Short mmCIF file of the N, C-alpha and C atoms (twelve columns), coordinates in Angstrom:
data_MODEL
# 
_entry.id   MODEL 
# 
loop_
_atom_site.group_PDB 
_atom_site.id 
_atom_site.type_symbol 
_atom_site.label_atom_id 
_atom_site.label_alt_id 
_atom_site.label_comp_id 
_atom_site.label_asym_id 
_atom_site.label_seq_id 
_atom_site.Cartn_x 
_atom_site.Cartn_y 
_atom_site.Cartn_z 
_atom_site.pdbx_PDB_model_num 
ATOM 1   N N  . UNK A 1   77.991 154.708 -36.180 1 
ATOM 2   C CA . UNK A 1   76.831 153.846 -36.115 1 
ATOM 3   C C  . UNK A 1   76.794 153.041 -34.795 1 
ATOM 4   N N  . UNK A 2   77.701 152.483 -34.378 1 
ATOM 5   C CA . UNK A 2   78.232 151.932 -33.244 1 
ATOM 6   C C  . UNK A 2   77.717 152.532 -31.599 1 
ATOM 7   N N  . UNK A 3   78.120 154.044 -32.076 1 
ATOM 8   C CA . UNK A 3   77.889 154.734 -31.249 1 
ATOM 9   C C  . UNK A 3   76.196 155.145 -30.739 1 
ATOM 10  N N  . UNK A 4   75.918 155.532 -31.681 1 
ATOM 11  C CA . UNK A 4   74.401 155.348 -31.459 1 
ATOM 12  C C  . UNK A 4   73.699 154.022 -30.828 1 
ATOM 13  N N  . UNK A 5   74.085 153.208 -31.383 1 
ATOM 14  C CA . UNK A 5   73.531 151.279 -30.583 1 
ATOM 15  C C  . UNK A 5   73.694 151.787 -29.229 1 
ATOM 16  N N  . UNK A 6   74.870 152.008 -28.814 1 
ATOM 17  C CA . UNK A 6   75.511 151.678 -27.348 1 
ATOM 18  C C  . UNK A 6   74.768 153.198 -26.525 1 
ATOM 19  N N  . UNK A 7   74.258 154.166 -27.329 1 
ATOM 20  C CA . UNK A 7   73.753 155.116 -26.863 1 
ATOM 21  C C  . UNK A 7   71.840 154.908 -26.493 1 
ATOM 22  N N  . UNK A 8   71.934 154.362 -27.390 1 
ATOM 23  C CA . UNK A 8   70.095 153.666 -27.477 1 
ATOM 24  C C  . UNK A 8   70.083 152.726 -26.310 1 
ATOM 25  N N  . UNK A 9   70.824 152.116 -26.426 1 
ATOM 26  C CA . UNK A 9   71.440 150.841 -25.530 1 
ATOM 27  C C  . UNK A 9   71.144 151.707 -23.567 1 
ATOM 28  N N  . UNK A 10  71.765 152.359 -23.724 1 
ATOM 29  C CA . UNK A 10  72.279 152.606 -22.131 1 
ATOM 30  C C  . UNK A 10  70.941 153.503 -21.856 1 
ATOM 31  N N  . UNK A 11  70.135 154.411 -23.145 1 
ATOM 32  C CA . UNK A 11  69.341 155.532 -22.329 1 
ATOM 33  C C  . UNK A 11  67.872 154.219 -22.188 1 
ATOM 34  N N  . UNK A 12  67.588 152.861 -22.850 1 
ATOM 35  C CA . UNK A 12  67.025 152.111 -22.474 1 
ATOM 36  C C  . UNK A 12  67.085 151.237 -21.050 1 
ATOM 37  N N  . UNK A 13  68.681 151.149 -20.767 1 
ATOM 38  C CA . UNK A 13  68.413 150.613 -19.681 1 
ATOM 39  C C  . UNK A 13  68.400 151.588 -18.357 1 
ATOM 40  N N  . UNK A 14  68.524 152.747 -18.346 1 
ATOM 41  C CA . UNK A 14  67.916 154.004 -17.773 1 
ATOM 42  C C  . UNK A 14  66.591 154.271 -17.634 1 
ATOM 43  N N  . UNK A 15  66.067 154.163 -18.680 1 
ATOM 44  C CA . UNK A 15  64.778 153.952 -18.273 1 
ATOM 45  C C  . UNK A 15  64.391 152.416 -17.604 1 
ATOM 46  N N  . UNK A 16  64.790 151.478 -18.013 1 
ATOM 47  C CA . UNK A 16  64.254 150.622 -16.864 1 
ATOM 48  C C  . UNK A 16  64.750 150.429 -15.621 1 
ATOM 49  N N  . UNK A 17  65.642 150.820 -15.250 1 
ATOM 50  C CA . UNK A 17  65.921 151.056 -14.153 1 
ATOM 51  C C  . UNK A 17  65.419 152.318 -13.639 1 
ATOM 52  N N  . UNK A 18  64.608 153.068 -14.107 1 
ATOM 53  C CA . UNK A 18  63.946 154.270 -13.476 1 
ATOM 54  C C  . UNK A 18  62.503 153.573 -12.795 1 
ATOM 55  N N  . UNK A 19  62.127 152.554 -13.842 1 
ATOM 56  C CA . UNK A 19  60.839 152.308 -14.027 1 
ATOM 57  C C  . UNK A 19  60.928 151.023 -12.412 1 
ATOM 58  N N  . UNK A 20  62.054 150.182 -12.516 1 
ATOM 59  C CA . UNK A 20  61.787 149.616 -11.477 1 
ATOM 60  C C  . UNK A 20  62.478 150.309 -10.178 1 
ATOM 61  N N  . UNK A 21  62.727 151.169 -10.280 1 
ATOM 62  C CA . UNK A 21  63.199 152.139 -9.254  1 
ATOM 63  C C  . UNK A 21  61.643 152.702 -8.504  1 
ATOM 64  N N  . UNK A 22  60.355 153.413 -9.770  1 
ATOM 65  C CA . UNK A 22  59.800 153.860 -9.044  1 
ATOM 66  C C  . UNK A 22  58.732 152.654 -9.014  1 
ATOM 67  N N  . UNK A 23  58.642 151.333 -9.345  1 
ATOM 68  C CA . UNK A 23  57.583 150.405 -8.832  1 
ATOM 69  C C  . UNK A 23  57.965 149.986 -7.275  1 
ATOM 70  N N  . UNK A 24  59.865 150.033 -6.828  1 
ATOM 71  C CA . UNK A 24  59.850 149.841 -5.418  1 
ATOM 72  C C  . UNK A 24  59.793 150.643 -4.649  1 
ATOM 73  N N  . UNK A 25  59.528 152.213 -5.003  1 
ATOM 74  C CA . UNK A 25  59.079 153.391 -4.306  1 
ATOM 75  C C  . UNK A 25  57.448 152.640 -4.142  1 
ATOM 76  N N  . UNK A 26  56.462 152.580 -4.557  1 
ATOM 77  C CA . UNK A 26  55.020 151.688 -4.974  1 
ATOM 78  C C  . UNK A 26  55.190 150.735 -3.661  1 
ATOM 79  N N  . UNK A 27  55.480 150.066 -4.159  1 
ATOM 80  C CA . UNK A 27  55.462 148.717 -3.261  1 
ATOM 81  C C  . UNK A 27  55.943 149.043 -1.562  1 
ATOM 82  N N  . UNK A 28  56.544 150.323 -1.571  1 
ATOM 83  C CA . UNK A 28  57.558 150.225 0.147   1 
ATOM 84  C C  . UNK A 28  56.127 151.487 0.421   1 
ATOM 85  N N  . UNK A 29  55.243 151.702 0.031   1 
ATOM 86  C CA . UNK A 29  54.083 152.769 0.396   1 
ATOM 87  C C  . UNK A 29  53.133 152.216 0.625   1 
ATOM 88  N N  . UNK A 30  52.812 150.859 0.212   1 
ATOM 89  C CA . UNK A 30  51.729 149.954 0.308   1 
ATOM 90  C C  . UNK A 30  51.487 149.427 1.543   1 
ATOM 91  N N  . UNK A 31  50.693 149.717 2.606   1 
ATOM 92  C CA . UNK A 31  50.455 149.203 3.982   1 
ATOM 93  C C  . UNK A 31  49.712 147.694 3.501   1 
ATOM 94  N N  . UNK A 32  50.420 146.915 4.611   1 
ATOM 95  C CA . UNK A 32  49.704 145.313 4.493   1 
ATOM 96  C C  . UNK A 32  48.019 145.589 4.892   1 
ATOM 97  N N  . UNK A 33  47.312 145.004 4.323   1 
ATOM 98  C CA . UNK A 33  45.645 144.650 4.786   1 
ATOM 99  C C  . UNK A 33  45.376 143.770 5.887   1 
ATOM 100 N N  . UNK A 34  44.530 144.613 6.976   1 
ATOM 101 C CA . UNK A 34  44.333 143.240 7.698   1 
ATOM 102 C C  . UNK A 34  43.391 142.336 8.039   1 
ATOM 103 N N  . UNK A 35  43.006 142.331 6.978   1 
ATOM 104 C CA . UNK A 35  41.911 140.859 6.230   1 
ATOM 105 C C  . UNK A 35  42.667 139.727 6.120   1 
ATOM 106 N N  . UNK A 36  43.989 140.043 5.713   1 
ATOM 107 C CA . UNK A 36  44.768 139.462 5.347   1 
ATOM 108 C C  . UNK A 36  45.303 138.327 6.429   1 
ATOM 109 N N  . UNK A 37  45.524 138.931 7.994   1 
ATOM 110 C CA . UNK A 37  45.585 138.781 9.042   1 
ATOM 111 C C  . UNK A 37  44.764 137.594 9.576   1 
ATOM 112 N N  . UNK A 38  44.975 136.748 9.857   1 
ATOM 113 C CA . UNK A 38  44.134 135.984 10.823  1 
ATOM 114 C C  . UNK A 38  43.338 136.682 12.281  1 
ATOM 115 N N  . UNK A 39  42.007 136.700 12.251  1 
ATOM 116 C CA . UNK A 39  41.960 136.526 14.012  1 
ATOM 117 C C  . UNK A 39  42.233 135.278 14.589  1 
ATOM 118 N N  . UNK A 40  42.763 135.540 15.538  1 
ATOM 119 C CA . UNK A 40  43.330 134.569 16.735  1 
ATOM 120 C C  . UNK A 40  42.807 134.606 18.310  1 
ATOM 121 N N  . UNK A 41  43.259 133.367 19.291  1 
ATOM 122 C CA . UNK A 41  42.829 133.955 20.346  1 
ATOM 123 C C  . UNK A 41  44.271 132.767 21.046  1 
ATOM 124 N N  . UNK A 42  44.579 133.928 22.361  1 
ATOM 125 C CA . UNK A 42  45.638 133.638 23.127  1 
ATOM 126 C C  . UNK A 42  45.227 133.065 24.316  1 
ATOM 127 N N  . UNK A 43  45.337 131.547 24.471  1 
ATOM 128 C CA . UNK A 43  44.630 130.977 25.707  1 
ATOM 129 C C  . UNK A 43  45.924 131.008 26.476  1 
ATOM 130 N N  . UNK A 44  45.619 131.912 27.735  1 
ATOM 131 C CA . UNK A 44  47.009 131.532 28.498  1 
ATOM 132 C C  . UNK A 44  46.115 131.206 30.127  1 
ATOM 133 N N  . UNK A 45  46.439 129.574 29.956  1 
ATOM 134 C CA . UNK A 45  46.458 128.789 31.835  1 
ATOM 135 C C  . UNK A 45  47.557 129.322 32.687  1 
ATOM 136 N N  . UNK A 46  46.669 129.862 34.140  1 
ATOM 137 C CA . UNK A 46  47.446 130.268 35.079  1 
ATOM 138 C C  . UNK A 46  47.044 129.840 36.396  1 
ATOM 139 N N  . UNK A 47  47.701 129.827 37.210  1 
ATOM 140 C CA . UNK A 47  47.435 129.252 38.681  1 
ATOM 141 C C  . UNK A 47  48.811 129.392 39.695  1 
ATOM 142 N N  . UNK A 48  48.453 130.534 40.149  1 
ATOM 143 C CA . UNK A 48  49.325 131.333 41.281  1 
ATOM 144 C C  . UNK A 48  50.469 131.624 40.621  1 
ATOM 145 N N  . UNK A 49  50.079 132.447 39.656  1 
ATOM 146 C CA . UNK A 49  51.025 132.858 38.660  1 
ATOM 147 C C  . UNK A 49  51.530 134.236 38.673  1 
ATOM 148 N N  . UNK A 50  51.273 134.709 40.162  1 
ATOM 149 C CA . UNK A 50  51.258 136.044 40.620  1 
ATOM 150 C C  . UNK A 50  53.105 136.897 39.913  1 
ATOM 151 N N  . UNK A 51  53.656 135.876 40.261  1 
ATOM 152 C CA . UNK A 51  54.960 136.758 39.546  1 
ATOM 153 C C  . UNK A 51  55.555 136.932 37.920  1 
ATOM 154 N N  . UNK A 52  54.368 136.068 37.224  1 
ATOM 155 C CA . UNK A 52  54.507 135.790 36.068  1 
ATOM 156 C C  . UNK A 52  53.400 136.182 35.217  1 
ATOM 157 N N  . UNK A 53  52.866 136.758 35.499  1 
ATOM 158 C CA . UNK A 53  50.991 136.654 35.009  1 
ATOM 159 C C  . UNK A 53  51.799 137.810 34.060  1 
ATOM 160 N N  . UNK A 54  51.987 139.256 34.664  1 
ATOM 161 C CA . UNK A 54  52.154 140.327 34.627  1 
ATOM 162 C C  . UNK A 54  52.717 141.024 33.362  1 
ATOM 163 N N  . UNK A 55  54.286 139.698 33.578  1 
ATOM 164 C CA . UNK A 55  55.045 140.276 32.140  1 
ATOM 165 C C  . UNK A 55  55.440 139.269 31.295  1 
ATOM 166 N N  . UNK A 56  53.825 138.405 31.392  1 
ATOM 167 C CA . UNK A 56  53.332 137.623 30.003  1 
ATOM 168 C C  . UNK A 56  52.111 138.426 29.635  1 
ATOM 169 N N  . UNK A 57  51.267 139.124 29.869  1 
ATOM 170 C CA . UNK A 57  50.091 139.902 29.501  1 
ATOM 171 C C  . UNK A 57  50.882 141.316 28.810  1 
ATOM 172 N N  . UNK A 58  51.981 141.839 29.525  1 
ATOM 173 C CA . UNK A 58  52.787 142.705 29.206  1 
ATOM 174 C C  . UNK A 58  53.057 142.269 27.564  1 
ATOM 175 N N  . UNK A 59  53.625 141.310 27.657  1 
ATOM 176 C CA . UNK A 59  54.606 140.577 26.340  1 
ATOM 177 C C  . UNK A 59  53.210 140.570 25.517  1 
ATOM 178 N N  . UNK A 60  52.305 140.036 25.595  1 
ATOM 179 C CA . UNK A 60  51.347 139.898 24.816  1 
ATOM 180 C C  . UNK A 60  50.699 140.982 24.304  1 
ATOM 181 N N  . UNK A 61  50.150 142.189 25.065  1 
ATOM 182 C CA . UNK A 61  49.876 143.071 24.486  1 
ATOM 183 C C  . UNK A 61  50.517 144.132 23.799  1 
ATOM 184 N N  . UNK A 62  51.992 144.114 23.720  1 
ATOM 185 C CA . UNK A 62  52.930 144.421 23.317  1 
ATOM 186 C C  . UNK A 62  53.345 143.935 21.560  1 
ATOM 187 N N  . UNK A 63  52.674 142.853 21.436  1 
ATOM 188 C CA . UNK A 63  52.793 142.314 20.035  1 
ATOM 189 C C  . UNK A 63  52.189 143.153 18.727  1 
ATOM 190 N N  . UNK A 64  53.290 142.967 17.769  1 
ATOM 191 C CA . UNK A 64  52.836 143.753 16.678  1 
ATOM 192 C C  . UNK A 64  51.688 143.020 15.489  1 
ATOM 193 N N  . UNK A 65  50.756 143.158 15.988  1 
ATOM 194 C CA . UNK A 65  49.679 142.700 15.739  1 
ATOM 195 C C  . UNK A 65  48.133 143.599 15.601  1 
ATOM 196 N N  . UNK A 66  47.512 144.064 14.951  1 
ATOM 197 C CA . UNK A 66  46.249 144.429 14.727  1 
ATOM 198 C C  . UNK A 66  45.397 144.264 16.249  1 
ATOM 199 N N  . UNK A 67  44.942 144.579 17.416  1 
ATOM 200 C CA . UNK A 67  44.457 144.672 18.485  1 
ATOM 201 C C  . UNK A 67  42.885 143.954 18.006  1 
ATOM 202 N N  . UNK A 68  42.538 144.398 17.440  1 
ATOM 203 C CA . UNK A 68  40.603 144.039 16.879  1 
ATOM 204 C C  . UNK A 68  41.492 142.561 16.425  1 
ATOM 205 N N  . UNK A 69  42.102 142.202 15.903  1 
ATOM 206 C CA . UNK A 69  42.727 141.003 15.343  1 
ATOM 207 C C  . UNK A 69  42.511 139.922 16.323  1 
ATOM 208 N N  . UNK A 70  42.659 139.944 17.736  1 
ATOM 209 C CA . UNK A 70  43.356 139.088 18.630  1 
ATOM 210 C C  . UNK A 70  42.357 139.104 19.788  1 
ATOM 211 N N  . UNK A 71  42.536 138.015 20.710  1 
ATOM 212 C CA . UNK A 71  41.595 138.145 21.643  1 
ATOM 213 C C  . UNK A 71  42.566 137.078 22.822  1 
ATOM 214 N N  . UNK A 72  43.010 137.426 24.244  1 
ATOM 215 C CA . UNK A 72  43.775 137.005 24.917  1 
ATOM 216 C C  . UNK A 72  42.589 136.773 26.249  1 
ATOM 217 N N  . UNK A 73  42.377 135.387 26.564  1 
ATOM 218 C CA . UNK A 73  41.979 134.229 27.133  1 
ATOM 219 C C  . UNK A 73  42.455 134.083 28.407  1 
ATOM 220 N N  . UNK A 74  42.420 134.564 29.487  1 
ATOM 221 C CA . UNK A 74  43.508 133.703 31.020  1 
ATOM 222 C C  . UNK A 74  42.194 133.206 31.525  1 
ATOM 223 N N  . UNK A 75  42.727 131.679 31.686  1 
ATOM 224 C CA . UNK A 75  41.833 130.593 32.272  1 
ATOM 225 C C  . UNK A 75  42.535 130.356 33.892  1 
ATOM 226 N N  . UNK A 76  41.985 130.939 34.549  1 
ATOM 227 C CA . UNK A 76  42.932 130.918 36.304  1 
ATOM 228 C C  . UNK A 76  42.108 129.460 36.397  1 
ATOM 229 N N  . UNK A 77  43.167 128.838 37.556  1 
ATOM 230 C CA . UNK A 77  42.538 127.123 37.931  1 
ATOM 231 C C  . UNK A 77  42.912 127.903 39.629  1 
ATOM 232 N N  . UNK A 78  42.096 128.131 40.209  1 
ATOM 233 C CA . UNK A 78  41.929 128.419 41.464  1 
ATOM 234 C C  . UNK A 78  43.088 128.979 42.322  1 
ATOM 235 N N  . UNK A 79  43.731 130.397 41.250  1 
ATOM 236 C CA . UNK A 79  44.662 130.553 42.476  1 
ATOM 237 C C  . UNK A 79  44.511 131.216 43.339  1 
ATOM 238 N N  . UNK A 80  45.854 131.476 44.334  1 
ATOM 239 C CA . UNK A 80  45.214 131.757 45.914  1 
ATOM 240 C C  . UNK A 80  46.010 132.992 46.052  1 
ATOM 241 N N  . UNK A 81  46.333 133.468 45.090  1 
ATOM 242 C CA . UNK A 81  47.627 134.662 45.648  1 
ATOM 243 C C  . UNK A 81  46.934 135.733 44.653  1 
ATOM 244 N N  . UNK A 82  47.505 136.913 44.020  1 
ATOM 245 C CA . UNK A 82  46.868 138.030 42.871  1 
ATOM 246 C C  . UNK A 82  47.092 137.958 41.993  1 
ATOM 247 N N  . UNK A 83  46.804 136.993 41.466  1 
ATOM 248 C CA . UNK A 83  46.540 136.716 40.120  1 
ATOM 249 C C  . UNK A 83  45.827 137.195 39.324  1 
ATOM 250 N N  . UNK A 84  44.624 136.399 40.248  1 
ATOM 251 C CA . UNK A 84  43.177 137.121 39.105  1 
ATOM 252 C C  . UNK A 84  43.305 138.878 39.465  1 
ATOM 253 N N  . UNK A 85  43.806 140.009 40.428  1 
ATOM 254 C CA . UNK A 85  43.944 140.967 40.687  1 
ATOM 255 C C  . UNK A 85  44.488 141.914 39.669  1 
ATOM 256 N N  . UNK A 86  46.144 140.735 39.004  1 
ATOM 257 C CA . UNK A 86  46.929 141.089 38.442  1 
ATOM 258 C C  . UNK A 86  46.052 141.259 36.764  1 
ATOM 259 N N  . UNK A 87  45.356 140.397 36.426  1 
ATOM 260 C CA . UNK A 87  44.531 139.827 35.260  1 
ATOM 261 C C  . UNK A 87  43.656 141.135 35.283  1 
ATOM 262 N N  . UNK A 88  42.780 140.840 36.396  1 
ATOM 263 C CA . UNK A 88  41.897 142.501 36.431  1 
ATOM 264 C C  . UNK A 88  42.511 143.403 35.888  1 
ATOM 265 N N  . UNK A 89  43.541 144.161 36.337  1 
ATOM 266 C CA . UNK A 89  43.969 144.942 36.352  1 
ATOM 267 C C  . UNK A 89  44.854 145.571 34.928  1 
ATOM 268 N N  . UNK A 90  45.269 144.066 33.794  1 
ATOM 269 C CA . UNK A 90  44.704 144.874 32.293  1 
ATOM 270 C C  . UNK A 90  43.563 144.898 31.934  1 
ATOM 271 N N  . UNK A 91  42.950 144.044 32.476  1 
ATOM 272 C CA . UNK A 91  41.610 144.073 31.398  1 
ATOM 273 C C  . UNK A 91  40.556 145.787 31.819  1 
ATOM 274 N N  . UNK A 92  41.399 146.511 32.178  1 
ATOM 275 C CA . UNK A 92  40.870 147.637 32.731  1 
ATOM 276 C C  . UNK A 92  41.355 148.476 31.532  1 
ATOM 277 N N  . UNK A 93  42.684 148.250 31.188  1 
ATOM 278 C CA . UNK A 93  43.272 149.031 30.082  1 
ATOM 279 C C  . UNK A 93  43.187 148.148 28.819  1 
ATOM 280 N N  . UNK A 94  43.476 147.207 28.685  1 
ATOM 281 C CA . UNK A 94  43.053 146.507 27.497  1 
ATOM 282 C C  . UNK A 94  41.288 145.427 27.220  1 
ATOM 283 N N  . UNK A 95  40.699 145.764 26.154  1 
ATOM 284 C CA . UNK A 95  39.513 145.395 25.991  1 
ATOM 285 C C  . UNK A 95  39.468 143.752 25.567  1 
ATOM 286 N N  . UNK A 96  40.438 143.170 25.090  1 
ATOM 287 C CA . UNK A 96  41.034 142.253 24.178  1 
ATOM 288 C C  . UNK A 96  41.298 140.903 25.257  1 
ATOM 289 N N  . UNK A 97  40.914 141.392 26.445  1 
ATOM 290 C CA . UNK A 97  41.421 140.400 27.970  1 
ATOM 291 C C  . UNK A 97  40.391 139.984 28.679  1 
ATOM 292 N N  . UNK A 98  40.198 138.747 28.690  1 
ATOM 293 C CA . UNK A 98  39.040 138.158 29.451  1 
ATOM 294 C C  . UNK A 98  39.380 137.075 30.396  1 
ATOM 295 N N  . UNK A 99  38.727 136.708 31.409  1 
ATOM 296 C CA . UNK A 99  39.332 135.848 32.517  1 
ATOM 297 C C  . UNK A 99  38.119 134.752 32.268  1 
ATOM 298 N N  . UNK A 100 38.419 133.712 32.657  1 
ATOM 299 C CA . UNK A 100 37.374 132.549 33.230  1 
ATOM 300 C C  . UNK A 100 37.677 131.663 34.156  1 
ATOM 301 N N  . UNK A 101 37.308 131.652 35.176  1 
ATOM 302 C CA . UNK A 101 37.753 131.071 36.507  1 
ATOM 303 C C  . UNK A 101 37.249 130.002 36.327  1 
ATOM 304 N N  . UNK A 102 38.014 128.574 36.628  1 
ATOM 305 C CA . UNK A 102 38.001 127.374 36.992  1 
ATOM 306 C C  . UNK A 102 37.075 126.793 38.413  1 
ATOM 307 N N  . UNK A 103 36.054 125.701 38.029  1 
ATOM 308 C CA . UNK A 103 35.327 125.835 39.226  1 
ATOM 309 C C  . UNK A 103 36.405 124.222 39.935  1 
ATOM 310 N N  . UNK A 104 35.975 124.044 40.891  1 
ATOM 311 C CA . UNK A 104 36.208 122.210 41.663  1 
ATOM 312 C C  . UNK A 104 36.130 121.673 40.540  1 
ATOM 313 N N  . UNK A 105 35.490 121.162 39.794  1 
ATOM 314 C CA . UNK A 105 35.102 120.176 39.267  1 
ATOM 315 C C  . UNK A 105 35.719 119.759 38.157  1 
ATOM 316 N N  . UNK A 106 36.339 120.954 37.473  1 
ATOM 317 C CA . UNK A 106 37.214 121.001 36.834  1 
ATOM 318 C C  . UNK A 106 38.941 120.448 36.951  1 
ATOM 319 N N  . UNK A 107 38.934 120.187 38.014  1 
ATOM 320 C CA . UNK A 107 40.467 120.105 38.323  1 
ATOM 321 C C  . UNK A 107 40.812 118.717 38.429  1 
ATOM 322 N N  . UNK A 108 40.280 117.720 37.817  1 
ATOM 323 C CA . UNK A 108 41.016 116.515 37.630  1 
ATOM 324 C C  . UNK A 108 41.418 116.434 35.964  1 
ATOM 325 N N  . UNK A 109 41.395 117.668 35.485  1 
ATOM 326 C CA . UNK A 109 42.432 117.567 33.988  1 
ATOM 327 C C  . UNK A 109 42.437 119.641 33.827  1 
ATOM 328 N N  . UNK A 110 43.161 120.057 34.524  1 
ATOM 329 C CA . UNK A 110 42.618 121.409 34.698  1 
ATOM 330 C C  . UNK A 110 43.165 121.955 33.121  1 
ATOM 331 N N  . UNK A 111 44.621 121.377 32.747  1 
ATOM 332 C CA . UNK A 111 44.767 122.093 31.510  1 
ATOM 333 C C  . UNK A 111 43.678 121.838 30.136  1 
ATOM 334 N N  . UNK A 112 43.031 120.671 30.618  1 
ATOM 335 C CA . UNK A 112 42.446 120.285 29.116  1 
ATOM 336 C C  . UNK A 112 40.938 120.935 30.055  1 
ATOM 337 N N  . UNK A 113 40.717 121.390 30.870  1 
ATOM 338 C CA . UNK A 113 39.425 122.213 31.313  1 
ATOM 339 C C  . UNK A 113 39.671 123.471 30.917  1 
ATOM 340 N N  . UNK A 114 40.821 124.165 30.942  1 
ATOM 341 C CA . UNK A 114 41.258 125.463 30.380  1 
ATOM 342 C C  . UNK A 114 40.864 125.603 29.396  1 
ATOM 343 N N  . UNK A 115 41.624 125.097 27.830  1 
ATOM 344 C CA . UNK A 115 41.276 125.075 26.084  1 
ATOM 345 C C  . UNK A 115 39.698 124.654 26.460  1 
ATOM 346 N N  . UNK A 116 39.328 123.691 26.936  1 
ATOM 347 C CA . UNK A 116 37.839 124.097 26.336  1 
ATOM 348 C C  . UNK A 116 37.060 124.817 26.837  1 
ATOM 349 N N  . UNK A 117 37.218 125.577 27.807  1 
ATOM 350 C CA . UNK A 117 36.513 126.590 28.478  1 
ATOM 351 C C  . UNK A 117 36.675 127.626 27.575  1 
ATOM 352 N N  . UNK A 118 37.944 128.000 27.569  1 
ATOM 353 C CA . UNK A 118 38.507 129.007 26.299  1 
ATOM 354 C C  . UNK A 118 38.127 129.404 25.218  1 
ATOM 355 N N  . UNK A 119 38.117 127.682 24.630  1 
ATOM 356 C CA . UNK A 119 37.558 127.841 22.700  1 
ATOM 357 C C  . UNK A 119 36.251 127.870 23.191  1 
ATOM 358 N N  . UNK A 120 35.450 127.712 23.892  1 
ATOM 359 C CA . UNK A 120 33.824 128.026 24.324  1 
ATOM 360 C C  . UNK A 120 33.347 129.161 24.736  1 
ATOM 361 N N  . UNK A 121 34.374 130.270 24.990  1 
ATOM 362 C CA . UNK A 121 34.229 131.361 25.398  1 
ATOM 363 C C  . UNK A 121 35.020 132.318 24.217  1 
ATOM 364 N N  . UNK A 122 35.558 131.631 23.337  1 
ATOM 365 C CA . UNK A 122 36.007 132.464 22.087  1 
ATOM 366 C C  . UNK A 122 35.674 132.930 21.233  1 
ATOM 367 N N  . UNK A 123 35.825 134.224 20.997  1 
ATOM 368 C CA . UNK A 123 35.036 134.913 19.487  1 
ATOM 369 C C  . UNK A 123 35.918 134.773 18.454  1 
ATOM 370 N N  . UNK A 124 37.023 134.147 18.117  1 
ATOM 371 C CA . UNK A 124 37.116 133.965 16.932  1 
ATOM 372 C C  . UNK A 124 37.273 132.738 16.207  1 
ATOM 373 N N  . UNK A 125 36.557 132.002 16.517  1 
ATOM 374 C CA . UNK A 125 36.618 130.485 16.148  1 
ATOM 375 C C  . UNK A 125 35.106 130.259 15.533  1 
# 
């Protein structure tokens, strides 16, 4: 009699361990939604940022992130070297890259002229 319990016993917990065996087969097949996702936008201020521009746009478009998701912002404040060249030159390969050049008038608070040029020129806000 004994024997039977401990036999009922074990082919029950066989089955549940089958059962949550194949709900985490389920769950590891399920791709995330990306609704789910925030859009965002990447304001990055630059100014003669010629040796740095490059492989921060690099780093950025490189992120594991949804592309339609994101929208990357370089606000140049008047530089004098290739910057804006360097900037051109994704926004040729990536669609997601937009520039807005800083005029004079702007430059007695250039970083707080940047963000609002930015969030004024942003589509996802």
């Amino acid at each position: 009699m004994l024997d039977v319990f401990y036999l009922t016993a074990a082919c029950l917990y066989l089955i549940g361990i089958l059962v949550l065996w194949r709900g985490l087969i389920k769950l590891q097949s399920i791709k995330p939604v990306n609704r789910l996702q925030p859009s965002i936008t990447i304001v990055v201020p630059a100014r003669n940022e010629e040796e740095h521009i490059g492989p921060c746009l690099d780093s950025l478009t490189l992120q594991n992130y949804p592309a339609g998701k994101y929208e990357i912002i370089v606000v140049d404040d008047q530089s004098k070297d290739r910057t804006l060249d360097i900037i051109h030159s994704f926004m040729q390969d990536y669609d997601n890259i937009s520039v807005i050049k800083l005029g004079q008038t702007d430059l007695l608070s250039p970083k707080k002229a940047a963000i609002t040029a930015a969030v004024k020129r942003s589509k996802r806000i």
